[in-house]
């Protein structure tokens, strides 16, 4: 087995977290990963504070990115030639439904950016 992790990348990710994480917030758990965008190799990650303080791997247990990821999806769509007026039928279990139980009409990308719904 060959690992793609490097001590330098692991240290850089930890230093980056420590540089931006607010002090005095023990319930705020931060995690990050560094990925080579050309190859997809995982170079380094930070999974949380001292293992003796918390035995949880926050890089794996962290919450979903939710709407934070929308701008990246939008940029990728626009780069691939889609329009802000294009629509996509989502298949997320979180999609809103009408009173009758049917799925709501998929919004155009521009409107979807402003909504909480992932659909």
XYZ file of C-alpha atoms in Angstrom:
119
model
C 0.000 0.000 0.000
C 1.297 3.446 -0.879
C 0.111 6.535 0.963
C -0.120 9.945 -0.649
C -0.028 11.768 2.684
C 3.029 13.880 3.411
C 4.117 15.249 6.798
C 4.427 18.710 5.241
C 0.830 18.670 3.955
C -0.485 17.294 7.252
C 1.272 20.119 9.143
C 0.082 22.744 6.646
C -3.550 21.663 7.024
C -3.299 21.723 10.839
C -1.601 25.139 10.757
C -4.332 26.442 8.435
C -7.085 25.288 10.801
C -5.327 26.776 13.809
C -4.872 30.088 11.989
C -8.592 30.603 11.349
C -10.386 28.672 14.105
C -11.745 31.048 16.771
C -10.255 30.525 20.214
C -12.471 29.889 23.225
C -15.084 27.834 21.349
C -14.599 24.253 22.578
C -17.796 23.043 20.886
C -16.620 24.205 17.457
C -14.902 21.291 15.755
C -12.887 21.950 12.622
C -11.617 19.514 10.029
C -10.064 19.889 6.608
C -8.497 17.919 3.807
C -5.986 18.856 1.129
C -6.499 17.172 -2.229
C -4.406 17.381 -5.384
C -7.022 18.575 -7.883
C -5.155 17.082 -10.836
C -4.875 13.546 -9.471
C -7.431 13.378 -6.653
C -4.721 12.247 -4.233
C -5.287 13.047 -0.575
C -2.199 14.973 0.522
C -3.049 15.863 4.081
C -5.928 16.212 6.493
C -6.756 17.469 9.953
C -9.347 15.429 11.818
C -9.668 17.370 15.045
C -8.003 18.368 18.233
C -5.902 16.224 20.535
C -7.069 12.608 20.476
C -7.029 12.510 24.287
C -9.547 15.381 24.341
C -11.839 13.896 21.697
C -11.602 10.463 20.127
C -13.772 11.499 17.171
C -12.442 11.923 13.643
C -14.144 15.198 12.695
C -12.921 14.924 9.102
C -15.250 11.933 8.713
C -18.003 12.927 11.146
C -18.424 16.562 10.170
C -21.714 17.817 8.816
C -22.726 18.077 5.209
C -21.546 21.200 3.397
C -25.114 22.100 2.439
C -25.531 25.413 0.653
C -21.839 26.210 1.079
C -21.199 23.991 -1.933
C -23.790 25.674 -4.195
C -21.417 28.289 -5.705
C -18.987 25.545 -6.748
C -21.757 23.525 -8.384
C -23.039 26.668 -10.114
C -19.564 27.610 -11.376
C -19.039 24.083 -12.728
C -22.421 24.192 -14.471
C -21.739 27.575 -16.066
C -18.269 26.397 -17.139
C -19.885 23.381 -18.802
C -22.248 25.613 -20.773
C -25.392 25.564 -18.660
C -27.465 28.718 -18.227
C -28.777 30.323 -15.043
C -32.232 29.586 -16.486
C -31.593 25.816 -16.763
C -33.372 23.521 -14.325
C -32.481 20.156 -12.848
C -34.802 17.680 -11.180
C -33.179 16.860 -7.865
C -33.487 13.453 -6.272
C -32.546 14.472 -2.753
C -34.688 13.103 0.093
C -34.657 16.670 1.434
C -36.568 18.021 -1.589
C -39.681 20.002 -0.804
C -43.031 18.479 -1.653
C -46.399 20.031 -2.330
C -49.374 19.488 -0.048
C -50.495 16.613 -2.301
C -47.129 14.883 -1.776
C -45.732 15.375 -5.271
C -42.320 16.940 -5.760
C -42.169 20.658 -6.397
C -41.104 21.898 -9.834
C -37.321 22.230 -10.077
C -36.233 25.880 -9.860
C -33.875 27.514 -12.337
C -30.226 27.526 -11.188
C -30.313 31.235 -10.321
C -33.319 30.738 -8.022
C -31.910 27.541 -6.550
C -28.841 29.490 -5.428
C -31.057 31.690 -3.251
C -33.179 28.880 -1.774
C -32.459 26.550 1.093
C -33.935 23.613 -0.764
C -31.407 21.301 -2.453
C -33.871 20.721 -5.293
